[in-house]
Amino acid sequence: MEPAPGPVRGRHSAAPRRRVGPLLGSLVLVAGTVAGGLYLQRSGTDGPPETPAAADGASGTAELDLTARAAGVDKVLGRRAEAVRLNKPAQFVADVDPDNKTLLARQQALFRNLRQFGFSTLRYERLSEQFDESLTDKHGPTTYVVAVAMDYQMKGIDLAPVRTMLGYTFTERGDGRWMLVSDTDLDRRLPRGSHQEPWDVGDVLVKRASRVLVVVERDQTKLASSLVTKASSAVKAVSNRWPGGWTGSGVVIALDDKVVRGADYTLPKNAEDALAMATWVYRTLPGEVNSTGERADSYVVVNPRNRAKVDARTLAHEFTHVATAPYGVNAPRWLVEGAATYVEFLPMDGASNLALPTYRRDVETKYLAKAKSLPTDSLFFKNSTSSYPLSWLAVDYLFTKYGATEVGTLYQEMAALGSTQAERNRIMLEHLGITEAGLFQALRERTT
């Protein structure tokens, strides 16, 4: 499903590993996106609120020096980022309400988690104030609820700094300093996936290898080692097999939590069927440059119910989505999933080779013979049992007939420009000399 307009968190999902025969079983689905609730307006100097509701709510605190408040909160955010970089746990929680034991414990766990990720850059940026009278009643007249951007780059993982979002509630102390009194008041109003990063959900263990980072529960050392091995194999496979190569990294998050980075495994369909989802990572947040934010990369979130089923092939499929995510969102679903499944099925370290010639004949007999076209975007998931094999067959044919370079270029242009059927036809004709309908006909003719 394509991203919805407005602030969103996109995600790809892997479907159940249904057996299509004794030789091969690996069908993968893509889940849709759900709009979030907060559209950003930058608040660099913390000037007067722009909406009537905010202006009315702020009138009760007119005596506040807004410039001083902005400077004070910025100092708190700066000290917190510095504490993580320099490993100063006491400094990280020095501005946290000491009477709120739950918040203090959560912030201490957050610090322990953040230290494990190896940030080469980390900063917090104060964004827009979000007035809520009930929060002022709860925390007092100096209450300041503000959206915060977290800019970070994990060394050896993120190719460039990326950006996520959270919300903090501050109140002024008697000495004029600002104190963090809540880190959850804004959660329901933030874009999907905000304040759901792997470091936000309890004590974790981070294990690394070259171009791989795995996050599990603190006591899951064995699982972490297993996933690092599988992810390393998958990263190598995608790097070697995807046209033009791939120089990115594979982040695998395999926690007990069912909602992480917008991957929601509380939903019945996801909980039962999904193995993993490739969740988007952003260079900019919704409302800063465009309504949805600019995507940079993806991190893979594993379904806690199906962790034991995740293998190197599953991760190769998801990492192919990661590799192609920067291209855009307009490629037809048969090409998106067909390409990921094509890479997934190729030989790779630590995985037995698949009997692809036999599988190809099975797909032609069981699915192609009954189909009338390539899988459409609108019906792809409804007919997933046939959509994935047919998509793999189409992409397998393209790689065989036209070569990897042409397929890679076709994918990039389709993802960037293929928002309409007319554009898709134009791009297909330019690169292959046939349309999608022509490709389907070529598949049929090959079997006759």
Short mmCIF file of C-alpha atoms in Angstrom, two decimals:
data_model
loop_
_atom_site.label_atom_id
_atom_site.label_comp_id
_atom_site.label_asym_id
_atom_site.label_seq_id
_atom_site.Cartn_x
_atom_site.Cartn_y
_atom_site.Cartn_z
CA MET A 1 0.00 0.00 0.00
CA GLU A 2 1.33 3.43 -0.91
CA PRO A 3 1.98 6.05 1.79
CA ALA A 4 -1.02 8.08 2.84
CA PRO A 5 -0.84 11.86 2.45
CA GLY A 6 0.22 13.82 5.50
CA PRO A 7 2.65 12.81 8.23
CA VAL A 8 3.30 9.10 7.89
CA ARG A 9 5.56 6.33 8.91
CA GLY A 10 5.98 3.86 6.09
CA ARG A 11 6.79 0.24 6.49
CA HIS A 12 7.36 -2.89 4.46
CA SER A 13 6.31 -6.21 5.90
CA ALA A 14 7.21 -9.79 5.24
CA ALA A 15 4.39 -12.24 4.81
CA PRO A 16 4.13 -15.76 6.20
CA ARG A 17 6.65 -18.23 4.83
CA ARG A 18 4.06 -20.32 3.06
CA ARG A 19 5.27 -23.53 1.49
CA VAL A 20 4.81 -23.50 -2.26
CA GLY A 21 6.23 -26.97 -2.50
CA PRO A 22 9.02 -28.99 -0.93
CA LEU A 23 11.69 -27.03 -2.73
CA LEU A 24 10.94 -23.40 -1.90
CA GLY A 25 8.85 -21.38 0.52
CA SER A 26 9.26 -17.63 0.93
CA LEU A 27 6.49 -15.19 0.12
CA VAL A 28 6.79 -11.64 1.42
CA LEU A 29 4.12 -8.96 1.87
CA VAL A 30 4.30 -5.19 2.17
CA ALA A 31 2.04 -3.57 4.74
CA GLY A 32 0.54 -0.11 4.41
CA THR A 33 1.04 3.15 6.25
CA VAL A 34 -1.08 5.09 8.69
CA ALA A 35 -1.15 8.88 8.98
CA GLY A 36 0.16 10.51 12.13
CA GLY A 37 -1.26 13.46 14.00
CA LEU A 38 1.22 16.36 14.23
CA TYR A 39 2.35 18.55 11.37
CA LEU A 40 5.50 20.42 12.32
CA GLN A 41 5.95 24.14 12.44
CA ARG A 42 9.49 25.12 13.37
CA SER A 43 9.79 27.32 16.43
CA GLY A 44 13.31 28.65 16.33
CA THR A 45 12.84 31.61 18.70
CA ASP A 46 9.77 30.33 20.47
CA GLY A 47 7.73 33.35 19.45
CA PRO A 48 3.98 33.76 19.84
CA PRO A 49 1.96 30.60 19.06
CA GLU A 50 0.38 30.69 15.63
CA THR A 51 -3.00 29.14 16.35
CA PRO A 52 -5.81 30.83 18.31
CA ALA A 53 -5.99 27.90 20.74
CA ALA A 54 -2.29 28.09 21.50
CA ALA A 55 -2.42 31.86 21.86
CA ASP A 56 -5.32 31.67 24.29
CA GLY A 57 -3.60 28.95 26.32
CA ALA A 58 -0.33 30.86 26.44
CA SER A 59 -2.00 34.00 27.80
CA GLY A 60 -1.84 32.59 31.33
CA THR A 61 1.94 32.53 31.17
CA ALA A 62 2.44 35.90 29.52
CA GLU A 63 4.82 36.93 32.32
CA LEU A 64 7.33 34.31 31.11
CA ASP A 65 10.38 35.51 29.26
CA LEU A 66 9.95 33.33 26.16
CA THR A 67 13.50 33.98 24.96
CA ALA A 68 14.89 32.92 28.32
CA ARG A 69 12.66 29.84 28.33
CA ALA A 70 13.88 28.83 24.87
CA ALA A 71 17.50 29.31 25.91
CA GLY A 72 16.98 27.37 29.12
CA VAL A 73 15.35 24.39 27.43
CA ASP A 74 17.97 24.41 24.68
CA LYS A 75 20.64 24.14 27.36
CA VAL A 76 18.88 21.11 28.86
CA LEU A 77 18.71 19.44 25.44
CA GLY A 78 22.35 20.26 24.77
CA ARG A 79 23.46 18.81 28.10
CA ARG A 80 21.56 15.60 27.43
CA ALA A 81 23.17 15.09 24.03
CA GLU A 82 26.61 15.87 25.44
CA ALA A 83 26.04 13.40 28.28
CA VAL A 84 25.43 10.59 25.81
CA ARG A 85 28.47 11.46 23.72
CA LEU A 86 30.78 11.74 26.76
CA ASN A 87 29.23 8.94 28.84
CA LYS A 88 28.00 11.10 31.71
CA PRO A 89 24.92 9.35 33.12
CA ALA A 90 24.44 11.78 36.01
CA GLN A 91 24.43 14.73 33.62
CA PHE A 92 21.83 13.04 31.41
CA VAL A 93 19.28 12.87 34.24
CA ALA A 94 20.33 16.02 36.11
CA ASP A 95 17.40 17.94 34.61
CA VAL A 96 14.82 15.16 35.15
CA ASP A 97 12.19 15.57 37.87
CA PRO A 98 13.72 13.64 40.80
CA ASP A 99 10.31 13.11 42.40
CA ASN A 100 9.00 11.21 39.36
CA LYS A 101 10.65 7.86 40.01
CA THR A 102 9.07 6.20 36.97
CA LEU A 103 10.29 8.90 34.61
CA LEU A 104 13.73 8.89 36.23
CA ALA A 105 14.08 5.12 35.84
CA ARG A 106 12.93 5.32 32.21
CA GLN A 107 15.43 8.07 31.46
CA GLN A 108 18.24 6.11 33.10
CA ALA A 109 17.37 3.11 30.92
CA LEU A 110 17.26 5.41 27.90
CA PHE A 111 20.79 6.59 28.63
CA ARG A 112 22.08 3.02 28.95
CA ASN A 113 20.48 2.19 25.62
CA LEU A 114 21.69 5.26 23.77
CA ARG A 115 25.27 4.63 24.81
CA GLN A 116 25.23 1.26 23.04
CA PHE A 117 24.32 2.56 19.59
CA GLY A 118 27.61 4.33 18.93
CA PHE A 119 26.40 7.70 17.67
CA SER A 120 28.96 9.67 15.72
CA THR A 121 26.59 12.64 15.91
CA LEU A 122 23.70 13.34 18.29
CA ARG A 123 21.73 16.50 18.96
CA TYR A 124 18.25 17.48 20.09
CA GLU A 125 16.43 20.39 18.47
CA ARG A 126 13.47 22.16 20.04
CA LEU A 127 10.60 22.52 17.57
CA SER A 128 7.03 23.72 18.07
CA GLU A 129 5.22 24.31 21.35
CA GLN A 130 2.05 22.24 21.79
CA PHE A 131 -0.24 23.86 24.34
CA ASP A 132 -2.63 21.64 26.30
CA GLU A 133 -4.58 23.17 29.18
CA SER A 134 -4.97 19.83 30.93
CA LEU A 135 -1.17 19.48 31.06
CA THR A 136 -0.83 22.97 32.47
CA ASP A 137 -3.36 22.04 35.13
CA LYS A 138 -1.35 18.90 35.86
CA HIS A 139 2.18 20.28 35.90
CA GLY A 140 1.70 23.93 36.80
CA PRO A 141 1.60 27.39 35.19
CA THR A 142 5.12 27.25 33.73
CA THR A 143 4.37 24.04 31.80
CA TYR A 144 6.08 23.96 28.40
CA VAL A 145 5.17 21.07 26.07
CA VAL A 146 7.39 20.97 23.01
CA ALA A 147 8.08 18.72 20.06
CA VAL A 148 11.75 17.76 19.81
CA ALA A 149 13.74 16.48 16.86
CA MET A 150 16.53 14.00 17.55
CA ASP A 151 19.25 14.17 14.91
CA TYR A 152 21.67 11.26 14.98
CA GLN A 153 24.06 9.18 12.95
CA MET A 154 25.22 5.74 14.05
CA LYS A 155 28.87 5.22 13.20
CA GLY A 156 29.32 2.68 10.43
CA ILE A 157 25.55 2.35 9.92
CA ASP A 158 23.85 5.57 8.84
CA LEU A 159 25.34 7.01 5.67
CA ALA A 160 24.19 10.50 6.72
CA PRO A 161 22.51 12.09 9.75
CA VAL A 162 18.84 11.17 10.13
CA ARG A 163 16.00 12.57 12.16
CA THR A 164 13.30 11.26 14.45
CA MET A 165 10.81 12.93 16.77
CA LEU A 166 9.66 12.93 20.37
CA GLY A 167 7.92 15.29 22.78
CA TYR A 168 9.01 16.64 26.15
CA THR A 169 7.19 18.48 28.92
CA PHE A 170 9.20 20.96 31.00
CA THR A 171 8.45 23.15 33.99
CA GLU A 172 10.51 25.98 35.46
CA ARG A 173 12.31 25.41 38.73
CA GLY A 174 12.54 28.01 41.44
CA ASP A 175 16.13 28.77 40.42
CA GLY A 176 15.11 29.58 36.85
CA ARG A 177 16.30 26.27 35.37
CA TRP A 178 13.97 23.99 33.41
CA MET A 179 13.13 20.47 34.48
CA LEU A 180 11.86 17.54 32.39
CA VAL A 181 8.62 16.29 33.97
CA SER A 182 7.26 14.01 31.22
CA ASP A 183 8.46 12.38 28.00
CA THR A 184 5.11 10.89 26.92
CA ASP A 185 2.55 13.73 26.95
CA LEU A 186 2.88 14.33 23.19
CA ASP A 187 3.18 10.72 22.02
CA ARG A 188 -0.38 10.47 20.68
CA ARG A 189 0.03 13.62 18.63
CA LEU A 190 3.35 12.81 16.99
CA PRO A 191 3.79 11.20 13.54
CA ARG A 192 3.52 7.44 13.44
CA GLY A 193 6.56 5.71 14.88
CA SER A 194 7.77 8.70 16.90
CA HIS A 195 9.18 7.95 20.35
CA GLN A 196 9.16 4.27 19.38
CA GLU A 197 12.83 3.89 18.52
CA PRO A 198 14.60 0.76 19.79
CA TRP A 199 16.28 2.80 22.54
CA ASP A 200 12.86 3.98 23.80
CA VAL A 201 11.31 0.64 24.73
CA GLY A 202 13.29 -0.76 27.70
CA ASP A 203 16.75 -2.17 28.35
CA VAL A 204 18.31 -3.55 25.16
CA LEU A 205 21.45 -5.24 23.91
CA VAL A 206 23.16 -3.94 20.76
CA LYS A 207 25.50 -6.21 18.82
CA ARG A 208 27.45 -5.12 15.75
CA ALA A 209 29.37 -6.48 12.81
CA SER A 210 30.60 -4.76 9.66
CA ARG A 211 27.58 -2.90 8.18
CA VAL A 212 25.25 -4.70 10.60
CA LEU A 213 23.60 -3.61 13.84
CA VAL A 214 21.23 -5.88 15.77
CA VAL A 215 19.05 -4.84 18.71
CA VAL A 216 17.51 -7.41 21.08
CA GLU A 217 16.38 -7.58 24.71
CA ARG A 218 19.22 -7.17 27.20
CA ASP A 219 19.41 -10.90 28.06
CA GLN A 220 19.11 -12.24 24.49
CA THR A 221 22.80 -12.68 23.71
CA LYS A 222 22.33 -15.91 21.75
CA LEU A 223 19.59 -14.39 19.59
CA ALA A 224 21.76 -11.36 18.92
CA SER A 225 24.67 -13.50 17.71
CA SER A 226 22.39 -15.55 15.47
CA LEU A 227 20.84 -12.48 13.89
CA VAL A 228 24.22 -10.85 13.33
CA THR A 229 25.35 -13.92 11.38
CA LYS A 230 22.18 -13.97 9.29
CA ALA A 231 22.19 -10.23 8.72
CA SER A 232 25.84 -10.28 7.65
CA SER A 233 25.05 -12.92 5.05
CA ALA A 234 22.05 -10.93 3.85
CA VAL A 235 23.98 -7.66 3.60
CA LYS A 236 26.65 -9.40 1.53
CA ALA A 237 24.02 -10.95 -0.73
CA VAL A 238 22.24 -7.67 -1.45
CA SER A 239 25.52 -5.81 -1.90
CA ASN A 240 26.72 -8.37 -4.46
CA ARG A 241 23.43 -8.98 -6.23
CA TRP A 242 21.63 -5.66 -6.44
CA PRO A 243 22.50 -3.81 -9.69
CA GLY A 244 25.17 -1.23 -9.04
CA GLY A 245 25.85 -2.67 -5.61
CA TRP A 246 24.60 -1.46 -2.25
CA THR A 247 26.82 0.25 0.31
CA GLY A 248 24.27 0.69 3.09
CA SER A 249 23.85 -1.27 6.30
CA GLY A 250 21.39 -3.70 7.80
CA VAL A 251 19.75 -2.72 11.09
CA VAL A 252 17.68 -5.51 12.64
CA ILE A 253 15.47 -4.78 15.64
CA ALA A 254 14.15 -7.94 17.32
CA LEU A 255 12.52 -6.93 20.58
CA ASP A 256 9.64 -8.29 22.65
CA ASP A 257 7.72 -5.05 22.10
CA LYS A 258 5.01 -5.35 19.49
CA VAL A 259 5.09 -1.68 18.43
CA VAL A 260 8.51 -0.35 17.37
CA ARG A 261 9.26 2.38 14.80
CA GLY A 262 5.71 2.20 13.40
CA ALA A 263 5.80 -1.57 12.92
CA ASP A 264 2.62 -2.62 14.73
CA TYR A 265 2.45 -6.31 15.54
CA THR A 266 -0.66 -5.88 17.67
CA LEU A 267 -2.70 -5.75 14.48
CA PRO A 268 -4.12 -9.24 13.85
CA LYS A 269 -2.88 -9.53 10.25
CA ASN A 270 0.65 -8.44 11.12
CA ALA A 271 0.79 -10.48 14.32
CA GLU A 272 -0.15 -13.69 12.56
CA ASP A 273 1.54 -13.38 9.19
CA ALA A 274 4.43 -10.95 9.21
CA LEU A 275 8.02 -11.93 9.75
CA ALA A 276 9.58 -8.48 9.49
CA MET A 277 8.97 -4.93 8.32
CA ALA A 278 11.43 -2.45 6.82
CA THR A 279 10.48 0.81 8.54
CA TRP A 280 11.47 4.13 7.05
CA VAL A 281 14.18 6.43 8.42
CA TYR A 282 13.97 10.12 7.58
CA ARG A 283 16.32 12.96 6.69
CA THR A 284 13.58 15.50 7.38
CA LEU A 285 10.40 15.31 9.43
CA PRO A 286 6.82 15.79 8.20
CA GLY A 287 6.15 19.46 7.52
CA GLU A 288 9.78 20.56 7.27
CA VAL A 289 10.27 20.12 3.51
CA ASN A 290 7.13 18.28 2.46
CA SER A 291 4.08 16.76 4.11
CA THR A 292 5.54 13.28 4.60
CA GLY A 293 9.22 13.89 5.26
CA GLU A 294 12.18 12.86 3.12
CA ARG A 295 13.21 9.24 3.45
CA ALA A 296 16.85 8.32 3.93
CA ASP A 297 16.93 4.60 4.69
CA SER A 298 15.08 1.81 6.49
CA TYR A 299 15.56 -0.30 9.62
CA VAL A 300 14.09 -3.80 9.80
CA VAL A 301 11.79 -4.64 12.72
CA VAL A 302 11.17 -8.35 13.38
CA ASN A 303 7.83 -9.71 14.58
CA PRO A 304 8.47 -10.98 18.14
CA ARG A 305 6.04 -13.82 17.52
CA ASN A 306 8.02 -15.09 14.52
CA ARG A 307 11.63 -14.38 15.46
CA ALA A 308 12.59 -18.05 15.20
CA LYS A 309 11.47 -18.12 11.55
CA VAL A 310 13.66 -15.24 10.40
CA ASP A 311 16.61 -16.45 8.34
CA ALA A 312 19.21 -14.89 6.04
CA ARG A 313 16.79 -15.01 3.11
CA THR A 314 14.13 -13.11 5.03
CA LEU A 315 16.66 -10.41 5.83
CA ALA A 316 17.96 -10.32 2.26
CA HIS A 317 14.42 -9.60 1.11
CA GLU A 318 14.03 -6.80 3.63
CA PHE A 319 17.48 -5.37 2.96
CA THR A 320 16.59 -5.18 -0.73
CA HIS A 321 13.72 -2.92 0.33
CA VAL A 322 16.25 -0.95 2.37
CA ALA A 323 18.57 -0.64 -0.63
CA THR A 324 15.79 0.57 -2.92
CA ALA A 325 13.93 2.80 -0.44
CA PRO A 326 15.79 5.99 -1.46
CA TYR A 327 14.62 5.64 -5.08
CA GLY A 328 11.04 6.68 -4.34
CA VAL A 329 7.59 5.19 -3.77
CA ASN A 330 6.10 5.01 -7.28
CA ALA A 331 7.35 1.66 -8.60
CA PRO A 332 4.58 -0.89 -9.25
CA ARG A 333 4.16 -3.39 -6.45
CA TRP A 334 5.03 -6.34 -8.70
CA LEU A 335 8.45 -4.75 -9.33
CA VAL A 336 9.05 -3.79 -5.68
CA GLU A 337 8.25 -7.23 -4.29
CA GLY A 338 9.47 -9.16 -7.30
CA ALA A 339 12.91 -7.56 -7.03
CA ALA A 340 13.17 -8.25 -3.29
CA THR A 341 12.08 -11.86 -3.77
CA TYR A 342 14.48 -12.28 -6.70
CA VAL A 343 17.44 -11.33 -4.50
CA GLU A 344 16.07 -13.39 -1.62
CA PHE A 345 16.00 -16.56 -3.72
CA LEU A 346 19.55 -16.29 -5.08
CA PRO A 347 22.43 -18.33 -3.58
CA MET A 348 23.87 -16.80 -0.41
CA ASP A 349 26.18 -17.72 2.42
CA GLY A 350 24.61 -19.83 5.14
CA ALA A 351 21.54 -20.77 3.09
CA SER A 352 20.90 -23.87 1.01
CA ASN A 353 20.51 -23.22 -2.69
CA LEU A 354 16.92 -23.34 -3.94
CA ALA A 355 15.68 -25.44 -6.86
CA LEU A 356 14.66 -22.43 -8.92
CA PRO A 357 14.08 -24.18 -12.29
CA THR A 358 11.53 -26.47 -10.69
CA TYR A 359 9.91 -23.58 -8.83
CA ARG A 360 9.75 -21.54 -12.05
CA ARG A 361 7.83 -24.33 -13.77
CA ASP A 362 5.48 -24.60 -10.79
CA VAL A 363 4.73 -20.87 -10.89
CA GLU A 364 4.07 -21.00 -14.61
CA THR A 365 1.70 -23.93 -14.17
CA LYS A 366 -0.11 -22.93 -10.99
CA TYR A 367 -0.32 -19.15 -11.32
CA LEU A 368 0.72 -17.77 -14.69
CA ALA A 369 -1.62 -20.05 -16.63
CA LYS A 370 -4.60 -18.66 -14.68
CA ALA A 371 -3.57 -15.00 -14.58
CA LYS A 372 -4.79 -12.29 -16.94
CA SER A 373 -2.13 -9.66 -16.14
CA LEU A 374 0.72 -8.84 -13.83
CA PRO A 375 -0.45 -8.32 -10.23
CA THR A 376 -2.00 -4.87 -9.83
CA ASP A 377 -1.20 -2.56 -6.95
CA SER A 378 -4.80 -2.47 -5.77
CA LEU A 379 -5.21 -6.26 -5.59
CA PHE A 380 -1.67 -7.29 -4.78
CA PHE A 381 -2.19 -8.11 -1.13
CA LYS A 382 -5.68 -9.49 -1.57
CA ASN A 383 -4.24 -12.08 -3.96
CA SER A 384 -0.84 -12.42 -2.29
CA THR A 385 -0.67 -16.19 -2.77
CA SER A 386 -0.33 -15.65 -6.51
CA SER A 387 1.02 -12.08 -6.54
CA TYR A 388 4.41 -12.89 -5.09
CA PRO A 389 5.25 -15.88 -7.30
CA LEU A 390 4.11 -13.99 -10.42
CA SER A 391 6.12 -10.93 -9.43
CA TRP A 392 9.22 -13.03 -8.87
CA LEU A 393 8.68 -14.70 -12.25
CA ALA A 394 8.43 -11.32 -14.00
CA VAL A 395 11.59 -9.93 -12.41
CA ASP A 396 13.47 -13.18 -12.98
CA TYR A 397 12.58 -12.88 -16.66
CA LEU A 398 13.77 -9.25 -16.77
CA PHE A 399 17.14 -10.07 -15.21
CA THR A 400 17.61 -12.99 -17.59
CA LYS A 401 16.61 -11.18 -20.78
CA TYR A 402 17.75 -7.60 -20.20
CA GLY A 403 20.50 -7.88 -17.59
CA ALA A 404 21.01 -6.46 -14.13
CA THR A 405 22.04 -2.96 -15.17
CA GLU A 406 18.90 -2.40 -17.20
CA VAL A 407 16.68 -3.76 -14.44
CA GLY A 408 18.33 -1.52 -11.86
CA THR A 409 17.89 1.57 -14.01
CA LEU A 410 14.30 0.62 -14.77
CA TYR A 411 13.55 0.24 -11.05
CA GLN A 412 15.04 3.63 -10.19
CA GLU A 413 13.04 5.46 -12.84
CA MET A 414 9.82 3.63 -12.03
CA ALA A 415 10.24 4.39 -8.31
CA ALA A 416 10.93 8.05 -8.98
CA LEU A 417 8.48 8.76 -11.80
CA GLY A 418 6.02 5.88 -12.20
CA SER A 419 3.09 7.47 -10.39
CA THR A 420 0.64 6.85 -13.26
CA GLN A 421 0.09 3.99 -15.66
CA ALA A 422 0.98 6.27 -18.56
CA GLU A 423 4.35 7.06 -16.96
CA ARG A 424 4.99 3.40 -16.22
CA ASN A 425 4.27 2.49 -19.82
CA ARG A 426 6.56 5.25 -21.06
CA ILE A 427 9.44 4.13 -18.84
CA MET A 428 8.97 0.46 -19.74
CA LEU A 429 8.93 1.25 -23.45
CA GLU A 430 12.01 3.42 -23.15
CA HIS A 431 14.05 0.75 -21.36
CA LEU A 432 12.61 -2.55 -22.57
CA GLY A 433 10.58 -1.78 -25.66
CA ILE A 434 7.47 -3.28 -24.03
CA THR A 435 4.82 -2.19 -21.54
CA GLU A 436 3.71 -4.09 -18.45
CA ALA A 437 1.07 -5.74 -20.62
CA GLY A 438 3.78 -6.69 -23.07
CA LEU A 439 5.88 -8.17 -20.30
CA PHE A 440 2.98 -10.32 -19.16
CA GLN A 441 2.42 -11.49 -22.72
CA ALA A 442 6.11 -12.37 -23.06
CA LEU A 443 5.86 -14.50 -19.92
CA ARG A 444 2.85 -16.32 -21.33
CA GLU A 445 4.51 -16.90 -24.70
CA ARG A 446 7.60 -18.35 -23.06
CA THR A 447 5.52 -21.14 -21.53
CA THR A 448 3.55 -22.05 -24.65
#
